[in-house]
Short mmCIF file of C-alpha atoms and ligand atoms in Angstrom, two decimals:
data_model
loop_
_atom_site.label_atom_id
_atom_site.label_comp_id
_atom_site.label_asym_id
_atom_site.label_seq_id
_atom_site.Cartn_x
_atom_site.Cartn_y
_atom_site.Cartn_z
CA MET A 1 34.85 89.45 -75.51
CA LYS A 2 31.31 90.58 -76.28
CA CYS A 3 28.82 89.54 -78.94
CA ARG A 4 28.82 91.96 -81.86
CA VAL A 5 25.03 91.90 -82.00
CA CYS A 6 23.76 91.89 -78.40
CA ARG A 7 26.87 92.75 -76.31
CA GLU A 8 26.32 89.66 -74.10
CA PRO A 9 29.42 87.47 -73.44
CA ALA A 10 30.65 85.87 -76.68
CA VAL A 11 31.43 82.16 -77.15
CA ILE A 12 33.39 82.42 -80.41
CA ASP A 13 35.55 84.92 -82.27
CA ILE A 14 35.75 84.91 -86.05
CA ARG A 15 38.85 86.83 -86.96
CA ARG A 16 38.19 87.05 -90.68
CA HIS A 17 34.95 88.89 -89.92
CA ASN A 18 36.55 90.75 -87.04
CA ALA A 19 33.55 89.64 -84.96
CA ASN A 20 32.60 87.81 -81.77
CA PHE A 21 29.24 86.15 -81.23
CA CYS A 22 27.15 84.70 -78.40
CA ALA A 23 25.67 81.23 -79.06
CA GLU A 24 22.36 82.52 -80.38
CA HIS A 25 23.88 85.06 -82.74
CA PHE A 26 26.58 82.66 -83.89
CA LEU A 27 23.92 80.15 -84.97
CA ARG A 28 22.10 82.96 -86.73
CA HIS A 29 25.38 83.97 -88.42
CA CYS A 30 25.76 80.38 -89.76
CA ARG A 31 22.22 80.36 -91.13
CA ASP A 32 22.71 83.79 -92.70
CA GLN A 33 25.94 82.74 -94.37
CA VAL A 34 24.32 79.61 -95.82
CA GLN A 35 21.35 81.60 -97.05
CA LYS A 36 23.67 84.17 -98.57
CA ALA A 37 25.66 81.46 -100.38
CA ILE A 38 22.48 79.79 -101.66
CA GLU A 39 20.98 83.04 -102.94
CA GLY A 40 24.20 84.64 -104.14
CA HIS A 41 25.15 81.67 -106.30
CA GLY A 42 21.63 80.59 -107.27
CA MET A 43 22.11 77.17 -105.65
CA LEU A 44 18.54 76.33 -104.67
CA THR A 45 15.08 77.76 -105.00
CA GLU A 46 12.16 77.35 -102.64
CA GLY A 47 10.52 73.94 -102.84
CA ASP A 48 13.63 72.22 -104.25
CA ARG A 49 14.11 68.63 -103.12
CA VAL A 50 17.69 68.32 -101.93
CA LEU A 51 19.76 65.21 -101.32
CA VAL A 52 22.47 65.94 -98.74
CA ALA A 53 25.62 63.83 -98.97
CA VAL A 54 26.22 62.93 -95.31
CA SER A 55 29.35 61.29 -93.95
CA GLY A 56 28.70 61.60 -90.22
CA GLY A 57 31.29 64.37 -89.95
CA LYS A 58 30.65 67.90 -88.66
CA ASP A 59 30.28 69.58 -92.03
CA SER A 60 27.69 67.34 -93.62
CA LEU A 61 25.58 67.00 -90.45
CA ALA A 62 25.69 70.76 -89.87
CA LEU A 63 24.71 71.32 -93.51
CA TRP A 64 21.75 68.96 -93.22
CA ASP A 65 20.66 70.66 -89.99
CA LEU A 66 20.96 74.14 -91.54
CA LEU A 67 19.04 73.21 -94.70
CA LEU A 68 16.22 71.70 -92.64
CA ASP A 69 16.09 74.83 -90.46
CA LEU A 70 16.01 77.03 -93.53
CA GLY A 71 12.93 75.10 -94.67
CA TYR A 72 14.37 73.00 -97.49
CA ASP A 73 13.00 69.57 -98.24
CA ALA A 74 16.30 67.84 -97.49
CA ASP A 75 16.90 64.08 -97.28
CA GLY A 76 20.28 62.56 -96.42
CA LEU A 77 22.28 59.97 -98.32
CA TYR A 78 24.87 57.96 -96.42
CA ILE A 79 27.25 55.58 -98.18
CA GLY A 80 28.66 52.60 -96.26
CA LEU A 81 32.31 52.61 -97.35
CA GLY A 82 33.33 49.66 -95.17
CA ILE A 83 36.28 51.45 -93.53
CA GLY A 84 36.25 49.51 -90.23
CA GLU A 85 35.36 51.33 -87.04
CA TYR A 86 35.46 54.69 -88.77
CA SER A 87 32.50 53.65 -90.93
CA ASP A 88 30.64 52.05 -88.00
CA GLU A 89 30.91 55.21 -85.95
CA SER A 90 30.11 57.61 -88.79
CA GLY A 91 27.01 55.54 -89.67
CA ARG A 92 25.92 55.65 -86.04
CA CYS A 93 26.25 59.46 -85.85
CA THR A 94 24.35 59.87 -89.12
CA ARG A 95 21.45 57.61 -88.11
CA ALA A 96 21.20 59.24 -84.68
CA PHE A 97 21.01 62.68 -86.27
CA ALA A 98 18.35 61.62 -88.80
CA GLU A 99 16.26 60.08 -86.06
CA ARG A 100 16.53 63.09 -83.79
CA ARG A 101 15.51 65.47 -86.56
CA GLY A 102 12.88 63.11 -87.98
CA ALA A 103 14.62 63.42 -91.36
CA ARG A 104 14.68 60.82 -94.11
CA LEU A 105 17.98 58.99 -94.56
CA VAL A 106 18.79 56.90 -97.65
CA GLU A 107 21.62 54.40 -97.19
CA VAL A 108 23.73 52.66 -99.83
CA ASP A 109 26.23 50.06 -98.67
CA LEU A 110 29.04 49.51 -101.19
CA ARG A 111 29.62 45.91 -100.15
CA THR A 112 25.94 44.94 -100.32
CA GLU A 113 25.18 46.82 -103.53
CA TYR A 114 28.42 46.48 -105.47
CA GLY A 115 30.37 43.70 -103.75
CA PHE A 116 33.40 45.63 -102.48
CA ASP A 117 34.50 48.01 -99.73
CA ILE A 118 37.05 50.81 -100.01
CA PRO A 119 40.06 49.22 -98.21
CA SER A 120 40.00 45.85 -100.00
CA GLY A 121 38.47 47.10 -103.26
CA SER A 122 41.05 49.83 -103.78
CA ARG A 123 43.84 47.35 -103.06
CA ALA A 124 42.44 44.84 -105.56
CA ALA A 125 41.96 47.56 -108.17
CA ARG A 126 45.44 49.01 -107.42
CA ARG A 127 44.03 52.47 -106.86
CA ALA A 128 44.70 54.93 -104.05
CA PRO A 129 41.89 54.51 -101.48
CA CYS A 130 40.77 58.17 -101.71
CA SER A 131 40.64 58.02 -105.47
CA ALA A 132 38.49 54.84 -105.45
CA CYS A 133 36.39 56.34 -102.66
CA GLY A 134 35.83 59.69 -104.39
CA LEU A 135 34.88 57.99 -107.63
CA SER A 136 32.43 55.66 -105.85
CA LYS A 137 30.84 58.50 -103.87
CA ARG A 138 30.33 60.66 -106.97
CA HIS A 139 28.78 57.77 -108.87
CA VAL A 140 26.45 56.69 -106.06
CA PHE A 141 25.33 60.29 -105.30
CA ASP A 142 24.60 61.03 -108.96
CA ARG A 143 22.64 57.83 -109.38
CA ALA A 144 20.65 58.22 -106.15
CA ALA A 145 19.79 61.85 -106.94
CA LEU A 146 18.61 61.07 -110.46
CA ASP A 147 16.68 57.93 -109.45
CA GLY A 148 15.08 59.72 -106.49
CA GLY A 149 14.03 62.75 -108.58
CA TYR A 150 16.00 65.25 -106.45
CA ASP A 151 16.67 68.75 -107.77
CA ALA A 152 20.17 68.93 -106.34
CA VAL A 153 22.89 67.13 -104.39
CA ALA A 154 24.34 69.26 -101.57
CA THR A 155 27.79 68.54 -100.14
CA GLY A 156 29.40 69.84 -96.95
CA HIS A 157 32.53 71.36 -98.51
CA ASN A 158 33.43 74.41 -96.43
CA LEU A 159 35.69 77.39 -97.12
CA ASP A 160 38.77 75.57 -95.81
CA ASP A 161 38.12 72.62 -98.15
CA GLU A 162 37.51 74.77 -101.21
CA ALA A 163 40.51 77.01 -100.58
CA ALA A 164 42.74 73.91 -100.14
CA VAL A 165 41.44 72.32 -103.36
CA LEU A 166 41.95 75.62 -105.17
CA LEU A 167 45.52 75.89 -103.89
CA GLY A 168 46.21 72.32 -105.08
CA ASN A 169 44.74 73.02 -108.51
CA VAL A 170 46.64 76.29 -108.86
CA LEU A 171 49.96 74.78 -107.75
CA ARG A 172 49.72 72.32 -110.63
CA TRP A 173 47.68 74.56 -112.94
CA GLN A 174 45.08 71.89 -113.40
CA THR A 175 42.97 74.08 -115.61
CA GLU A 176 40.20 71.57 -116.32
CA TYR A 177 39.63 71.20 -112.55
CA LEU A 178 39.74 74.97 -112.07
CA GLY A 179 36.92 75.21 -114.61
CA ARG A 180 34.77 72.99 -112.46
CA GLN A 181 35.58 74.47 -109.07
CA GLN A 182 32.34 76.39 -108.70
CA PRO A 183 30.03 76.31 -105.66
CA VAL A 184 27.23 75.29 -108.01
CA LEU A 185 27.40 72.99 -111.03
CA GLU A 186 24.25 72.96 -113.08
CA ALA A 187 22.50 69.69 -113.95
CA ARG A 188 23.22 68.18 -117.35
CA PRO A 189 22.18 64.87 -118.89
CA GLY A 190 23.12 62.10 -116.48
CA PHE A 191 24.28 64.48 -113.72
CA PRO A 192 22.22 66.24 -111.04
CA ARG A 193 22.85 69.85 -109.98
CA LYS A 194 25.58 70.01 -107.30
CA VAL A 195 25.78 72.70 -104.67
CA LYS A 196 28.10 73.60 -101.79
CA PRO A 197 26.14 75.82 -99.40
CA LEU A 198 28.90 75.93 -96.73
CA VAL A 199 31.49 77.78 -98.83
CA ARG A 200 31.14 80.94 -96.72
CA LEU A 201 31.84 79.08 -93.44
CA GLY A 202 35.11 77.70 -92.12
CA GLU A 203 36.00 74.41 -90.48
CA ARG A 204 36.21 75.88 -87.00
CA GLU A 205 32.78 77.44 -87.38
CA MET A 206 31.26 74.11 -88.40
CA ALA A 207 32.74 72.34 -85.36
CA ALA A 208 31.42 75.10 -83.09
CA TYR A 209 28.02 74.92 -84.78
CA CYS A 210 27.73 71.17 -84.04
CA VAL A 211 28.82 71.61 -80.43
CA LEU A 212 26.32 74.41 -79.81
CA ARG A 213 23.53 72.48 -81.53
CA GLY A 214 24.35 69.28 -79.62
CA ILE A 215 25.06 67.36 -82.83
CA ASP A 216 27.14 64.27 -82.20
CA TYR A 217 29.58 63.84 -85.12
CA ILE A 218 32.57 61.66 -85.84
CA VAL A 219 35.64 63.57 -84.71
CA GLU A 220 38.31 61.13 -85.94
CA GLU A 221 39.64 61.61 -89.44
CA CYS A 222 39.19 58.73 -91.86
CA PRO A 223 42.23 56.43 -91.33
CA MET A 224 42.79 56.29 -95.08
CA ALA A 225 43.33 60.07 -95.31
CA ALA A 226 46.94 59.82 -94.11
CA GLY A 227 49.32 61.22 -96.70
CA ASN A 228 46.49 63.01 -98.49
CA ARG A 229 47.92 66.14 -100.16
CA HIS A 230 45.00 68.27 -99.09
CA ILE A 231 45.99 68.04 -95.45
CA GLY A 232 49.28 69.74 -96.34
CA TYR A 233 47.50 72.47 -98.33
CA LYS A 234 45.17 73.11 -95.42
CA GLU A 235 48.08 73.45 -93.01
CA ALA A 236 49.82 75.89 -95.35
CA LEU A 237 46.67 77.99 -95.67
CA ASN A 238 46.11 77.91 -91.91
CA ALA A 239 49.61 79.33 -91.39
CA ILE A 240 48.83 82.15 -93.83
CA GLU A 241 45.40 82.78 -92.31
CA GLU A 242 46.94 82.99 -88.85
CA ARG A 243 49.13 85.90 -89.96
CA SER A 244 46.57 87.57 -92.14
CA PRO A 245 42.97 86.70 -91.32
CA GLY A 246 40.67 86.75 -94.32
CA SER A 247 43.26 85.33 -96.75
CA LYS A 248 41.35 82.11 -97.43
CA HIS A 249 38.16 83.99 -98.15
CA ALA A 250 39.97 86.46 -100.42
CA PHE A 251 41.77 83.64 -102.24
CA TYR A 252 38.65 81.59 -102.93
CA PHE A 253 36.09 84.32 -103.56
CA GLY A 254 38.60 86.37 -105.55
CA PHE A 255 39.05 83.33 -107.79
CA LEU A 256 35.28 82.98 -108.25
CA GLU A 257 34.82 86.66 -109.04
CA ARG A 258 37.85 87.31 -111.19
CA ALA A 259 39.28 84.11 -112.60
CA ALA A 260 36.91 81.10 -112.58
CA ASP A 261 35.18 82.07 -115.84
CA ARG A 262 38.41 81.88 -117.75
CA PHE A 263 38.60 78.14 -117.19
CA THR A 264 35.01 77.05 -117.82
CA ALA A 265 35.37 76.64 -121.60
CA GLU A 266 37.98 73.93 -121.14
CA ALA A 267 35.87 72.07 -118.58
CA GLU A 268 32.82 72.22 -120.86
CA GLN A 269 34.73 70.84 -123.79
CA ASP A 270 35.09 67.41 -122.12
CA ARG A 271 31.37 67.33 -121.41
CA ASP A 272 30.40 67.32 -125.07
CA GLU A 273 32.23 64.10 -125.67
CA LEU A 274 30.29 61.95 -123.18
CA ARG A 275 28.08 58.97 -124.02
CA PRO A 276 26.23 56.39 -121.89
CA CYS A 277 28.29 53.69 -120.15
CA ALA A 278 27.67 50.28 -121.73
CA THR A 279 27.14 48.72 -118.28
CA CYS A 280 25.28 51.30 -116.15
CA GLY A 281 24.26 54.10 -118.52
CA ALA A 282 26.13 56.87 -116.66
CA PRO A 283 27.80 59.45 -118.95
CA THR A 284 31.41 58.58 -119.78
CA PRO A 285 34.03 59.50 -122.38
CA GLY A 286 34.83 55.79 -122.99
CA GLU A 287 32.96 52.55 -123.55
CA GLU A 288 32.50 51.77 -119.84
CA CYS A 289 32.52 54.35 -117.04
CA ALA A 290 35.35 54.57 -114.49
CA PHE A 291 33.09 53.33 -111.69
CA CYS A 292 32.03 50.16 -113.55
CA ARG A 293 35.68 49.50 -114.36
CA LEU A 294 36.52 49.96 -110.68
CA VAL A 295 33.75 47.53 -109.65
CA ALA A 296 35.03 44.95 -112.12
CA ARG A 297 38.61 45.20 -110.84
CA ALA A 298 37.67 45.47 -107.16
CA THR A 299 35.52 42.33 -107.25
CA ARG A 300 37.66 40.05 -109.41
CA ASP A 301 39.04 37.01 -107.59
S1 Q46 B 1 36.41 58.89 -96.70
FE1 Q46 B 1 37.13 58.22 -98.66
FE2 Q46 B 1 37.70 60.50 -97.50
FE3 Q46 B 1 38.47 58.24 -96.32
S2 Q46 B 1 38.94 57.05 -98.15
FE4 Q46 B 1 39.69 59.11 -98.55
S3 Q46 B 1 37.99 60.02 -99.63
S4 Q46 B 1 39.70 60.07 -96.57
S5 Q46 B 1 36.65 62.43 -97.53
ZN1 ZN B 2 24.46 87.92 -79.19
ZN1 ZN B 3 29.08 52.46 -115.68
#
């Protein structure tokens, strides 16, 4: 197995590109793919201040590393979710990375700031942990980005994640979600711009990237992910990809090129009906936003 670029021994094969790479050219491939995604979808422009949502996992740390190497002014935001050892370890990996790269890390601890953590708060609020967690993360990222004057929030969703979410949305024809499943969502009142620069790279590539760059990331899955539907969608797509490499890429990018536009009108419709939350000011269709309602239920005695 030889590197496609230099013919030296390769360390990784990427079947969907029909290519093998040595370490140096693999790292360059990752940077090129991120740059291509950023430029192709108009995610960021030079000089943008970016807030990277970091979890301590391979994707978000690799994303932060890549954005810094590409010259973006990128700070990290880590949210303390209070999920036992998983959170302790993910916080440790995140802080170690920030220190090593001399990058600025902003931390928000849910228990300190809002009085609850995901395991006990979701139980008290009678919500599935991942639903309470997703809602909290979105709220905290939006707020931190707007308060900090950032131009965009970048998340580490990779091709495997996006293809799995797309499959889930298509299986149930959740058209309002399909309308929002873009790699870039423009800013609007109360919401920062959101970008996903890793959409051209797969999970396996991100793990290899971290290993080759010596980035220490949390390998364990979050213990609350068990039973999560997306794991099943990923397994199904992996089985398809195994037989016909390139299927995930064709599925996701084919959707963006040929179908995504058809669903945007429906997604935009909901946006017109938003007003400021009575408690925190975040845009919401009701009186009080879903996050403030969650905080109230998660912290009641
Ligand atoms: S951290 Fe939160 Fe994930 Fe854990 S509780 Fe679910 S959503 S699985 S990305
Ligand atoms: Zn090479
Ligand atoms: Zn609110």
